[in-house]
C-alpha cells in the first residue's frame, strides 16, 4: 500500500478549523527555517490533524487562507497580489496560531504547546510535502472482507429496536458507540477509523457505514446479537463522506466514498466494500482555474434518480454521478460556487441544499432536472450540517442553516410541487428570515416534524458559556429569543479546564427527545446529554468512561429517512 506510513499514527487531539484570517501582515522575505527529520514528521502529523481540513494538504486555502511559503495571483481587475508564510515569518505566525484572528482562525494556545506552535510556525514556511496518490489497487490491497454475505445472519438476532439506535462518533478514541435509544444503554463500542466523520445507514436500516478521517471505512451489521464489523476498506489518507445507492432497484448495491486526499471518489460493493472504481475530481474551478486538490465534501444518494450528488469543495462543481452503468459512467457537472461543504435535503426530497461556505452561499440543486435551482446569498460561513426543514407560519416550507461566522440562523424558502404552498412561490430561494443567535460559531441545527422546537448549537464560539450551551427557538413564535440550555452544567460533570463543546442536537425516532454531545478533551470525561423536547427538561446523562470525545450522532430512523 503506497501511503503506508505517510501518517503512521494519530495524535489524540480534537481538530478545530485552522482558518487564518485578517491578520495578514507583511515582514521582510526570508528563507524557510530548517527542520530536523523528526520535526518534519511531527509537523506533518499536526498539520493533518488540525490544519488540512480548512487549508488543504497543498495549502492552497479553502475555508482557511492560503498557507504556501510564497503565492502570487492576478485578480479579475488585473491587479497583482502576493503573499505567503515566508513573508509573515516565525514570530508573526506563532501569534496567529496561538491567538487566532478575527477572520475565523481559532486560537490554539490552549490546545498546542508553545513548542508545537513554534514548530508549526516554522513548518508552514517550508514547501508542503505531497502525500502519495491512492489507486484502486491500493484500495483493493487494504480491503478486508471479515464476514462474507452468505455467512451473515438471515434475520435480526437481537431484540433491540434498530430504528432508534444512535451511532455516536467517539472521535479521538477511533471508535463508534451504538447506543440503544429506547433504554439509553450503550449497546456496543466498535473500533473504526480515526475520528469517524459521519455514519450513514443502508437503505435496509440493517448496516451502519462509517468513514474515518484517516479514510478507513467500515460496515457494521446490526442483525447479530451484538453489532459486528463485517468488512473494512481504506479510501485514501483523508476522508469525510460516504453513502449507499438508494434508488429503487439499486438499494445498497453500491457504496460511494469521498476523499480529501487524494481528491477523488471511490465506488465499492455496498455489502462487501469490494473496491470497483476510483474517479479523480482534479480539474477546473467555476472560475476556470485549474485546481490540483479539489476535495470531495458531502455526498448524498438522490431520491429522484439512480444518482449520487457529489459536492467538490474547491472547484464549486456539483457532480450528479449516475450509477446504473459504472463501466460507462455518466456524470452531470453543475456549476455552483467554490468551497462546497455540508448540506441536506429540502422537505420534498427534490432539492439538495449545500453550503458553499467560504463564498457565503447555499446552492440548491434540483435533482429532478439535474440543474442548479438557485444560489442563495447567506450570512458569513453557512454551516448547516444537514440543515432543518419546517413549515414557517408566514413563509411556508423553509430549510435552515446556521453560520460559523455570524450570529444568525438563515431560513431559506424552498420550492414545493404541493399546490397548497403555491402562494409562497415568489419567496422561493430567498432568505425569508434570520433568527438571532447570541453569538457566532454555530455548527448544527435540528428540528423534527413532530416538534415545535428548533435547536441550534454554538460549539465554535470562543465564549465558554455559549460553546457549552444549546439554544432552542419556539417555531410557533420565532420572534422570541431562544431559550439557552447550559449543557455542561446539566451534565453534572465538574467544570473542566478546557471548554467542553455542546455539539450536534439529534432527535430520537419518536421526535420527543434531543441528544447533545458534550465534547471534552481526550482525557476529560465527556457526556451525551438527553433532553425532553417538549419540556426542555433534562432526561438522562450518559457519562460512561467509554464516552470519549463524542461528536456526531446519527439516529438510525432519522438518518435513513432524512428527518431533520
Ligand atoms: Fe465535519 C459533516 C468536513 C470539522 C463534525 N464535515 C461534514 C461533512 C463534511 C465535513 C464535508 C459532510 C459529510 C456528508 O454529509 O457527506 N468537518 C469537515 C471539515 O473539513 C472540517 C471543517 C475540518 C476537518 O479537519 O475535518 C470539519 N466536523 C468538524 C469538526 O471539528 C466536528 C465538529 C467534529 C469532528 O468529529 O471532527 C465535525 N462534520 C461533523 C459532523 C457531521 C459533519 C457531526 C455530520 C452532520 C450531519 O448531521 O450529517
PDB file of N, CA and C in Angstrom, residues 167-264:
ATOM      1  N   UNK A 167     -25.852   5.964  16.359  1.00  0.00           N
ATOM      2  CA  UNK A 167     -24.430   5.718  16.077  1.00  0.00           C
ATOM      3  C   UNK A 167     -23.691   6.992  16.485  1.00  0.00           C
ATOM      4  N   UNK A 168     -22.799   6.864  17.468  1.00  0.00           N
ATOM      5  CA  UNK A 168     -22.147   8.065  18.024  1.00  0.00           C
ATOM      6  C   UNK A 168     -20.629   7.991  17.817  1.00  0.00           C
ATOM      7  N   UNK A 169     -20.100   9.005  17.173  1.00  0.00           N
ATOM      8  CA  UNK A 169     -18.652   9.080  16.942  1.00  0.00           C
ATOM      9  C   UNK A 169     -17.922   9.336  18.255  1.00  0.00           C
ATOM     10  N   UNK A 170     -16.968   8.481  18.601  1.00  0.00           N
ATOM     11  CA  UNK A 170     -16.073   8.746  19.741  1.00  0.00           C
ATOM     12  C   UNK A 170     -14.753   9.163  19.103  1.00  0.00           C
ATOM     13  N   UNK A 171     -14.693  10.431  18.824  1.00  0.00           N
ATOM     14  CA  UNK A 171     -13.745  10.984  17.872  1.00  0.00           C
ATOM     15  C   UNK A 171     -12.287  10.558  18.097  1.00  0.00           C
ATOM     16  N   UNK A 172     -11.717  10.964  19.230  1.00  0.00           N
ATOM     17  CA  UNK A 172     -10.290  10.735  19.422  1.00  0.00           C
ATOM     18  C   UNK A 172      -9.974   9.306  19.833  1.00  0.00           C
ATOM     19  N   UNK A 173     -11.008   8.523  20.169  1.00  0.00           N
ATOM     20  CA  UNK A 173     -10.772   7.121  20.525  1.00  0.00           C
ATOM     21  C   UNK A 173     -10.724   6.252  19.267  1.00  0.00           C
ATOM     22  N   UNK A 174     -11.149   6.804  18.116  1.00  0.00           N
ATOM     23  CA  UNK A 174     -11.203   5.996  16.896  1.00  0.00           C
ATOM     24  C   UNK A 174     -12.225   4.883  17.030  1.00  0.00           C
ATOM     25  N   UNK A 175     -13.345   5.200  17.675  1.00  0.00           N
ATOM     26  CA  UNK A 175     -14.380   4.190  17.903  1.00  0.00           C
ATOM     27  C   UNK A 175     -15.753   4.777  17.610  1.00  0.00           C
ATOM     28  N   UNK A 176     -16.739   3.860  17.549  1.00  0.00           N
ATOM     29  CA  UNK A 176     -18.130   4.258  17.359  1.00  0.00           C
ATOM     30  C   UNK A 176     -18.945   3.577  18.456  1.00  0.00           C
ATOM     31  N   UNK A 177     -19.802   4.351  19.137  1.00  0.00           N
ATOM     32  CA  UNK A 177     -20.703   3.745  20.133  1.00  0.00           C
ATOM     33  C   UNK A 177     -22.067   3.566  19.487  1.00  0.00           C
ATOM     34  N   UNK A 178     -22.638   2.383  19.619  1.00  0.00           N
ATOM     35  CA  UNK A 178     -24.031   2.192  19.218  1.00  0.00           C
ATOM     36  C   UNK A 178     -24.838   2.182  20.506  1.00  0.00           C
ATOM     37  N   UNK A 179     -25.734   3.152  20.641  1.00  0.00           N
ATOM     38  CA  UNK A 179     -26.480   3.313  21.897  1.00  0.00           C
ATOM     39  C   UNK A 179     -27.961   3.043  21.620  1.00  0.00           C
ATOM     40  N   UNK A 180     -28.567   2.213  22.475  1.00  0.00           N
ATOM     41  CA  UNK A 180     -29.977   1.877  22.339  1.00  0.00           C
ATOM     42  C   UNK A 180     -30.801   3.115  22.732  1.00  0.00           C
ATOM     43  N   UNK A 181     -31.517   3.671  21.778  1.00  0.00           N
ATOM     44  CA  UNK A 181     -32.259   4.910  22.033  1.00  0.00           C
ATOM     45  C   UNK A 181     -33.458   4.700  22.944  1.00  0.00           C
ATOM     46  N   UNK A 182     -33.962   3.480  23.036  1.00  0.00           N
ATOM     47  CA  UNK A 182     -35.117   3.212  23.915  1.00  0.00           C
ATOM     48  C   UNK A 182     -34.680   3.131  25.377  1.00  0.00           C
ATOM     49  N   UNK A 183     -33.546   2.431  25.630  1.00  0.00           N
ATOM     50  CA  UNK A 183     -33.112   2.217  27.022  1.00  0.00           C
ATOM     51  C   UNK A 183     -32.020   3.193  27.447  1.00  0.00           C
ATOM     52  N   UNK A 184     -31.424   3.912  26.510  1.00  0.00           N
ATOM     53  CA  UNK A 184     -30.287   4.816  26.759  1.00  0.00           C
ATOM     54  C   UNK A 184     -29.039   4.051  27.203  1.00  0.00           C
ATOM     55  N   UNK A 185     -29.002   2.740  26.969  1.00  0.00           N
ATOM     56  CA  UNK A 185     -27.829   1.931  27.342  1.00  0.00           C
ATOM     57  C   UNK A 185     -26.891   1.821  26.141  1.00  0.00           C
ATOM     58  N   UNK A 186     -25.565   1.804  26.454  1.00  0.00           N
ATOM     59  CA  UNK A 186     -24.601   1.569  25.375  1.00  0.00           C
ATOM     60  C   UNK A 186     -24.753   0.110  24.941  1.00  0.00           C
ATOM     61  N   UNK A 187     -24.999  -0.105  23.657  1.00  0.00           N
ATOM     62  CA  UNK A 187     -25.186  -1.475  23.163  1.00  0.00           C
ATOM     63  C   UNK A 187     -23.831  -2.100  22.842  1.00  0.00           C
ATOM     64  N   UNK A 188     -23.004  -1.338  22.104  1.00  0.00           N
ATOM     65  CA  UNK A 188     -21.694  -1.879  21.723  1.00  0.00           C
ATOM     66  C   UNK A 188     -20.773  -0.739  21.312  1.00  0.00           C
ATOM     67  N   UNK A 189     -19.490  -0.904  21.629  1.00  0.00           N
ATOM     68  CA  UNK A 189     -18.496   0.065  21.139  1.00  0.00           C
ATOM     69  C   UNK A 189     -17.569  -0.666  20.177  1.00  0.00           C
ATOM     70  N   UNK A 190     -17.439  -0.120  18.980  1.00  0.00           N
ATOM     71  CA  UNK A 190     -16.666  -0.818  17.942  1.00  0.00           C
ATOM     72  C   UNK A 190     -15.475   0.018  17.496  1.00  0.00           C
ATOM     73  N   UNK A 191     -14.399  -0.674  17.081  1.00  0.00           N
ATOM     74  CA  UNK A 191     -13.245   0.016  16.502  1.00  0.00           C
ATOM     75  C   UNK A 191     -13.606   0.474  15.093  1.00  0.00           C
ATOM     76  N   UNK A 192     -13.154   1.689  14.773  1.00  0.00           N
ATOM     77  CA  UNK A 192     -13.395   2.229  13.417  1.00  0.00           C
ATOM     78  C   UNK A 192     -12.132   2.948  12.982  1.00  0.00           C
ATOM     79  N   UNK A 193     -12.234   3.739  11.919  1.00  0.00           N
ATOM     80  CA  UNK A 193     -11.129   4.613  11.564  1.00  0.00           C
ATOM     81  C   UNK A 193     -11.018   5.717  12.599  1.00  0.00           C
ATOM     82  N   UNK A 194      -9.936   6.507  12.518  1.00  0.00           N
ATOM     83  CA  UNK A 194      -9.729   7.607  13.449  1.00  0.00           C
ATOM     84  C   UNK A 194     -10.734   8.731  13.164  1.00  0.00           C
ATOM     85  N   UNK A 195     -11.378   9.215  14.215  1.00  0.00           N
ATOM     86  CA  UNK A 195     -12.281  10.375  14.113  1.00  0.00           C
ATOM     87  C   UNK A 195     -13.324  10.189  13.018  1.00  0.00           C
ATOM     88  N   UNK A 196     -14.121   9.139  13.174  1.00  0.00           N
ATOM     89  CA  UNK A 196     -15.217   8.899  12.215  1.00  0.00           C
ATOM     90  C   UNK A 196     -15.938  10.210  11.969  1.00  0.00           C
ATOM     91  N   UNK A 197     -16.062  10.596  10.701  1.00  0.00           N
ATOM     92  CA  UNK A 197     -16.669  11.901  10.458  1.00  0.00           C
ATOM     93  C   UNK A 197     -18.182  11.803  10.384  1.00  0.00           C
ATOM     94  N   UNK A 198     -18.649  10.850   9.591  1.00  0.00           N
ATOM     95  CA  UNK A 198     -20.106  10.643   9.575  1.00  0.00           C
ATOM     96  C   UNK A 198     -20.407   9.153   9.578  1.00  0.00           C
ATOM     97  N   UNK A 199     -21.606   8.804  10.055  1.00  0.00           N
ATOM     98  CA  UNK A 199     -22.153   7.459   9.876  1.00  0.00           C
ATOM     99  C   UNK A 199     -23.361   7.620   8.974  1.00  0.00           C
ATOM    100  N   UNK A 200     -23.536   6.685   8.067  1.00  0.00           N
ATOM    101  CA  UNK A 200     -24.731   6.685   7.233  1.00  0.00           C
ATOM    102  C   UNK A 200     -25.325   5.275   7.270  1.00  0.00           C
ATOM    103  N   UNK A 201     -26.621   5.176   6.951  1.00  0.00           N
ATOM    104  CA  UNK A 201     -27.323   3.903   7.066  1.00  0.00           C
ATOM    105  C   UNK A 201     -27.551   3.276   5.705  1.00  0.00           C
ATOM    106  N   UNK A 202     -27.614   1.942   5.678  1.00  0.00           N
ATOM    107  CA  UNK A 202     -28.024   1.266   4.453  1.00  0.00           C
ATOM    108  C   UNK A 202     -29.500   1.572   4.226  1.00  0.00           C
ATOM    109  N   UNK A 203     -29.964   1.401   2.983  1.00  0.00           N
ATOM    110  CA  UNK A 203     -31.382   1.625   2.683  1.00  0.00           C
ATOM    111  C   UNK A 203     -32.236   0.674   3.532  1.00  0.00           C
ATOM    112  N   UNK A 204     -31.685  -0.496   3.852  1.00  0.00           N
ATOM    113  CA  UNK A 204     -32.415  -1.500   4.639  1.00  0.00           C
ATOM    114  C   UNK A 204     -32.497  -1.139   6.122  1.00  0.00           C
ATOM    115  N   UNK A 205     -31.601  -0.265   6.597  1.00  0.00           N
ATOM    116  CA  UNK A 205     -31.550   0.083   8.017  1.00  0.00           C
ATOM    117  C   UNK A 205     -30.787  -0.939   8.845  1.00  0.00           C
ATOM    118  N   UNK A 206     -30.227  -1.947   8.189  1.00  0.00           N
ATOM    119  CA  UNK A 206     -29.523  -3.005   8.915  1.00  0.00           C
ATOM    120  C   UNK A 206     -28.042  -2.675   9.122  1.00  0.00           C
ATOM    121  N   UNK A 207     -27.437  -2.043   8.158  1.00  0.00           N
ATOM    122  CA  UNK A 207     -25.995  -1.773   8.212  1.00  0.00           C
ATOM    123  C   UNK A 207     -25.700  -0.305   8.520  1.00  0.00           C
ATOM    124  N   UNK A 208     -24.677  -0.095   9.361  1.00  0.00           N
ATOM    125  CA  UNK A 208     -24.157   1.263   9.581  1.00  0.00           C
ATOM    126  C   UNK A 208     -22.822   1.360   8.849  1.00  0.00           C
ATOM    127  N   UNK A 209     -22.661   2.384   8.039  1.00  0.00           N
ATOM    128  CA  UNK A 209     -21.373   2.646   7.372  1.00  0.00           C
ATOM    129  C   UNK A 209     -20.697   3.805   8.074  1.00  0.00           C
ATOM    130  N   UNK A 210     -19.406   3.671   8.349  1.00  0.00           N
ATOM    131  CA  UNK A 210     -18.675   4.799   8.935  1.00  0.00           C
ATOM    132  C   UNK A 210     -17.497   5.151   8.035  1.00  0.00           C
ATOM    133  N   UNK A 211     -17.083   6.407   8.100  1.00  0.00           N
ATOM    134  CA  UNK A 211     -15.846   6.796   7.408  1.00  0.00           C
ATOM    135  C   UNK A 211     -14.999   7.621   8.362  1.00  0.00           C
ATOM    136  N   UNK A 212     -13.770   7.169   8.567  1.00  0.00           N
ATOM    137  CA  UNK A 212     -12.838   7.866   9.457  1.00  0.00           C
ATOM    138  C   UNK A 212     -12.094   8.938   8.695  1.00  0.00           C
ATOM    139  N   UNK A 213     -11.609   9.920   9.446  1.00  0.00           N
ATOM    140  CA  UNK A 213     -10.795  10.977   8.856  1.00  0.00           C
ATOM    141  C   UNK A 213      -9.570  10.380   8.128  1.00  0.00           C
ATOM    142  N   UNK A 214      -9.098   9.205   8.641  1.00  0.00           N
ATOM    143  CA  UNK A 214      -7.944   8.542   8.027  1.00  0.00           C
ATOM    144  C   UNK A 214      -8.329   7.704   6.807  1.00  0.00           C
ATOM    145  N   UNK A 215      -9.588   7.785   6.380  1.00  0.00           N
ATOM    146  CA  UNK A 215     -10.003   7.092   5.159  1.00  0.00           C
ATOM    147  C   UNK A 215     -10.505   5.670   5.382  1.00  0.00           C
ATOM    148  N   UNK A 216     -10.415   5.165   6.629  1.00  0.00           N
ATOM    149  CA  UNK A 216     -10.878   3.799   6.876  1.00  0.00           C
ATOM    150  C   UNK A 216     -12.406   3.781   6.920  1.00  0.00           C
ATOM    151  N   UNK A 217     -12.986   2.923   6.087  1.00  0.00           N
ATOM    152  CA  UNK A 217     -14.443   2.804   6.006  1.00  0.00           C
ATOM    153  C   UNK A 217     -14.855   1.438   6.526  1.00  0.00           C
ATOM    154  N   UNK A 218     -15.911   1.404   7.346  1.00  0.00           N
ATOM    155  CA  UNK A 218     -16.349   0.112   7.891  1.00  0.00           C
ATOM    156  C   UNK A 218     -17.837  -0.064   7.631  1.00  0.00           C
ATOM    157  N   UNK A 219     -18.259  -1.327   7.575  1.00  0.00           N
ATOM    158  CA  UNK A 219     -19.686  -1.646   7.502  1.00  0.00           C
ATOM    159  C   UNK A 219     -20.003  -2.541   8.705  1.00  0.00           C
ATOM    160  N   UNK A 220     -20.983  -2.083   9.493  1.00  0.00           N
ATOM    161  CA  UNK A 220     -21.330  -2.775  10.743  1.00  0.00           C
ATOM    162  C   UNK A 220     -22.719  -3.386  10.576  1.00  0.00           C
ATOM    163  N   UNK A 221     -22.837  -4.678  10.874  1.00  0.00           N
ATOM    164  CA  UNK A 221     -24.110  -5.393  10.715  1.00  0.00           C
ATOM    165  C   UNK A 221     -24.822  -5.428  12.070  1.00  0.00           C
ATOM    166  N   UNK A 222     -26.012  -4.843  12.133  1.00  0.00           N
ATOM    167  CA  UNK A 222     -26.756  -4.803  13.403  1.00  0.00           C
ATOM    168  C   UNK A 222     -27.709  -5.995  13.552  1.00  0.00           C
ATOM    169  N   UNK A 223     -27.665  -6.967  12.636  1.00  0.00           N
ATOM    170  CA  UNK A 223     -28.533  -8.154  12.769  1.00  0.00           C
ATOM    171  C   UNK A 223     -27.962  -9.169  13.765  1.00  0.00           C
ATOM    172  N   UNK A 224     -26.667  -9.117  14.031  1.00  0.00           N
ATOM    173  CA  UNK A 224     -26.056 -10.036  15.001  1.00  0.00           C
ATOM    174  C   UNK A 224     -26.598  -9.751  16.397  1.00  0.00           C
ATOM    175  N   UNK A 225     -26.382 -10.706  17.304  1.00  0.00           N
ATOM    176  CA  UNK A 225     -26.768 -10.466  18.693  1.00  0.00           C
ATOM    177  C   UNK A 225     -26.112  -9.189  19.180  1.00  0.00           C
ATOM    178  N   UNK A 226     -24.835  -9.023  18.802  1.00  0.00           N
ATOM    179  CA  UNK A 226     -24.121  -7.760  19.065  1.00  0.00           C
ATOM    180  C   UNK A 226     -23.605  -7.232  17.736  1.00  0.00           C
ATOM    181  N   UNK A 227     -23.708  -5.923  17.492  1.00  0.00           N
ATOM    182  CA  UNK A 227     -23.264  -5.381  16.205  1.00  0.00           C
ATOM    183  C   UNK A 227     -21.835  -5.825  15.873  1.00  0.00           C
ATOM    184  N   UNK A 228     -21.610  -6.160  14.607  1.00  0.00           N
ATOM    185  CA  UNK A 228     -20.340  -6.754  14.197  1.00  0.00           C
ATOM    186  C   UNK A 228     -19.852  -6.095  12.911  1.00  0.00           C
ATOM    187  N   UNK A 229     -18.566  -5.753  12.886  1.00  0.00           N
ATOM    188  CA  UNK A 229     -17.984  -5.192  11.664  1.00  0.00           C
ATOM    189  C   UNK A 229     -17.761  -6.327  10.674  1.00  0.00           C
ATOM    190  N   UNK A 230     -18.341  -6.207   9.475  1.00  0.00           N
ATOM    191  CA  UNK A 230     -18.252  -7.321   8.526  1.00  0.00           C
ATOM    192  C   UNK A 230     -17.294  -7.049   7.365  1.00  0.00           C
ATOM    193  N   UNK A 231     -16.870  -5.814   7.177  1.00  0.00           N
ATOM    194  CA  UNK A 231     -15.861  -5.516   6.145  1.00  0.00           C
ATOM    195  C   UNK A 231     -15.264  -4.135   6.405  1.00  0.00           C
ATOM    196  N   UNK A 232     -14.020  -3.968   5.956  1.00  0.00           N
ATOM    197  CA  UNK A 232     -13.370  -2.646   6.043  1.00  0.00           C
ATOM    198  C   UNK A 232     -12.575  -2.394   4.759  1.00  0.00           C
ATOM    199  N   UNK A 233     -12.383  -1.133   4.445  1.00  0.00           N
ATOM    200  CA  UNK A 233     -11.543  -0.780   3.298  1.00  0.00           C
ATOM    201  C   UNK A 233     -11.028   0.635   3.519  1.00  0.00           C
ATOM    202  N   UNK A 234      -9.854   0.937   2.959  1.00  0.00           N
ATOM    203  CA  UNK A 234      -9.326   2.301   3.069  1.00  0.00           C
ATOM    204  C   UNK A 234      -9.565   3.037   1.748  1.00  0.00           C
ATOM    205  N   UNK A 235     -10.034   4.288   1.861  1.00  0.00           N
ATOM    206  CA  UNK A 235     -10.355   5.054   0.650  1.00  0.00           C
ATOM    207  C   UNK A 235      -9.209   5.949   0.189  1.00  0.00           C
ATOM    208  N   UNK A 236      -8.318   6.287   1.126  1.00  0.00           N
ATOM    209  CA  UNK A 236      -7.246   7.238   0.830  1.00  0.00           C
ATOM    210  C   UNK A 236      -6.655   7.617   2.168  1.00  0.00           C
ATOM    211  N   UNK A 237      -6.023   8.813   2.273  1.00  0.00           N
ATOM    212  CA  UNK A 237      -5.437   9.148   3.568  1.00  0.00           C
ATOM    213  C   UNK A 237      -6.208  10.231   4.314  1.00  0.00           C
ATOM    214  N   UNK A 238      -7.292  10.755   3.741  1.00  0.00           N
ATOM    215  CA  UNK A 238      -8.041  11.816   4.418  1.00  0.00           C
ATOM    216  C   UNK A 238      -9.449  11.822   3.806  1.00  0.00           C
ATOM    217  N   UNK A 239     -10.465  11.494   4.601  1.00  0.00           N
ATOM    218  CA  UNK A 239     -11.806  11.321   4.016  1.00  0.00           C
ATOM    219  C   UNK A 239     -12.874  11.918   4.924  1.00  0.00           C
ATOM    220  N   UNK A 240     -14.041  12.213   4.353  1.00  0.00           N
ATOM    221  CA  UNK A 240     -15.132  12.789   5.146  1.00  0.00           C
ATOM    222  C   UNK A 240     -16.509  12.202   4.854  1.00  0.00           C
ATOM    223  N   UNK A 241     -16.732  11.576   3.677  1.00  0.00           N
ATOM    224  CA  UNK A 241     -18.129  11.276   3.350  1.00  0.00           C
ATOM    225  C   UNK A 241     -18.319   9.908   2.711  1.00  0.00           C
ATOM    226  N   UNK A 242     -19.551   9.399   2.878  1.00  0.00           N
ATOM    227  CA  UNK A 242     -19.879   8.076   2.373  1.00  0.00           C
ATOM    228  C   UNK A 242     -21.401   7.993   2.229  1.00  0.00           C
ATOM    229  N   UNK A 243     -21.902   7.275   1.228  1.00  0.00           N
ATOM    230  CA  UNK A 243     -23.352   6.988   1.156  1.00  0.00           C
ATOM    231  C   UNK A 243     -23.571   5.786   0.241  1.00  0.00           C
ATOM    232  N   UNK A 244     -24.744   5.157   0.383  1.00  0.00           N
ATOM    233  CA  UNK A 244     -25.037   3.991  -0.462  1.00  0.00           C
ATOM    234  C   UNK A 244     -25.887   4.427  -1.650  1.00  0.00           C
ATOM    235  N   UNK A 245     -26.145   3.444  -2.534  1.00  0.00           N
ATOM    236  CA  UNK A 245     -27.105   3.699  -3.616  1.00  0.00           C
ATOM    237  C   UNK A 245     -28.478   3.418  -3.022  1.00  0.00           C
ATOM    238  N   UNK A 246     -29.423   4.330  -3.213  1.00  0.00           N
ATOM    239  CA  UNK A 246     -30.702   4.186  -2.504  1.00  0.00           C
ATOM    240  C   UNK A 246     -31.887   4.105  -3.462  1.00  0.00           C
ATOM    241  N   UNK A 247     -31.643   4.296  -4.784  1.00  0.00           N
ATOM    242  CA  UNK A 247     -32.786   4.338  -5.708  1.00  0.00           C
ATOM    243  C   UNK A 247     -33.377   2.939  -5.855  1.00  0.00           C
ATOM    244  N   UNK A 248     -34.698   2.886  -6.100  1.00  0.00           N
ATOM    245  CA  UNK A 248     -35.417   1.614  -6.207  1.00  0.00           C
ATOM    246  C   UNK A 248     -34.713   0.681  -7.206  1.00  0.00           C
ATOM    247  N   UNK A 249     -34.469  -0.519  -6.782  1.00  0.00           N
ATOM    248  CA  UNK A 249     -33.798  -1.494  -7.640  1.00  0.00           C
ATOM    249  C   UNK A 249     -32.287  -1.517  -7.417  1.00  0.00           C
ATOM    250  N   UNK A 250     -31.748  -0.471  -6.766  1.00  0.00           N
ATOM    251  CA  UNK A 250     -30.299  -0.394  -6.516  1.00  0.00           C
ATOM    252  C   UNK A 250     -29.986  -0.298  -5.021  1.00  0.00           C
ATOM    253  N   UNK A 251     -30.982  -0.578  -4.172  1.00  0.00           N
ATOM    254  CA  UNK A 251     -30.796  -0.354  -2.736  1.00  0.00           C
ATOM    255  C   UNK A 251     -29.564  -1.100  -2.225  1.00  0.00           C
ATOM    256  N   UNK A 252     -28.606  -0.343  -1.721  1.00  0.00           N
ATOM    257  CA  UNK A 252     -27.386  -0.863  -1.087  1.00  0.00           C
ATOM    258  C   UNK A 252     -26.494  -1.678  -2.033  1.00  0.00           C
ATOM    259  N   UNK A 253     -26.745  -1.578  -3.340  1.00  0.00           N
ATOM    260  CA  UNK A 253     -25.886  -2.305  -4.291  1.00  0.00           C
ATOM    261  C   UNK A 253     -24.467  -1.732  -4.257  1.00  0.00           C
ATOM    262  N   UNK A 254     -24.377  -0.408  -4.169  1.00  0.00           N
ATOM    263  CA  UNK A 254     -23.063   0.245  -4.171  1.00  0.00           C
ATOM    264  C   UNK A 254     -22.907   1.169  -2.965  1.00  0.00           C
ATOM    265  N   UNK A 255     -21.620   1.415  -2.641  1.00  0.00           N
ATOM    266  CA  UNK A 255     -21.287   2.442  -1.656  1.00  0.00           C
ATOM    267  C   UNK A 255     -20.337   3.414  -2.348  1.00  0.00           C
ATOM    268  N   UNK A 256     -20.518   4.697  -2.102  1.00  0.00           N
ATOM    269  CA  UNK A 256     -19.568   5.697  -2.631  1.00  0.00           C
ATOM    270  C   UNK A 256     -18.891   6.371  -1.451  1.00  0.00           C
ATOM    271  N   UNK A 257     -17.597   6.649  -1.566  1.00  0.00           N
ATOM    272  CA  UNK A 257     -16.882   7.363  -0.513  1.00  0.00           C
ATOM    273  C   UNK A 257     -16.100   8.496  -1.143  1.00  0.00           C
ATOM    274  N   UNK A 258     -15.990   9.615  -0.449  1.00  0.00           N
ATOM    275  CA  UNK A 258     -15.251  10.759  -0.994  1.00  0.00           C
ATOM    276  C   UNK A 258     -14.026  11.030  -0.148  1.00  0.00           C
ATOM    277  N   UNK A 259     -12.932  11.406  -0.805  1.00  0.00           N
ATOM    278  CA  UNK A 259     -11.712  11.705  -0.037  1.00  0.00           C
ATOM    279  C   UNK A 259     -11.271  13.156  -0.243  1.00  0.00           C
ATOM    280  N   UNK A 260     -10.616  13.665   0.809  1.00  0.00           N
ATOM    281  CA  UNK A 260      -9.945  14.970   0.718  1.00  0.00           C
ATOM    282  C   UNK A 260      -8.581  14.738   0.039  1.00  0.00           C
ATOM    283  N   UNK A 261      -7.911  13.651   0.485  1.00  0.00           N
ATOM    284  CA  UNK A 261      -6.660  13.274  -0.197  1.00  0.00           C
ATOM    285  C   UNK A 261      -6.632  11.788  -0.422  1.00  0.00           C
ATOM    286  N   UNK A 262      -6.335  11.315  -1.660  1.00  0.00           N
ATOM    287  CA  UNK A 262      -6.266  12.137  -2.850  1.00  0.00           C
ATOM    288  C   UNK A 262      -7.663  12.684  -3.189  1.00  0.00           C
ATOM    289  N   UNK A 263      -7.711  13.764  -3.967  1.00  0.00           N
ATOM    290  CA  UNK A 263      -9.016  14.326  -4.309  1.00  0.00           C
ATOM    291  C   UNK A 263      -9.735  13.427  -5.320  1.00  0.00           C
ATOM    292  N   UNK A 264     -10.607  12.564  -4.817  1.00  0.00           N
ATOM    293  CA  UNK A 264     -11.284  11.611  -5.690  1.00  0.00           C
ATOM    294  C   UNK A 264     -12.473  10.986  -4.961  1.00  0.00           C
TER     295      UNK A 264
END
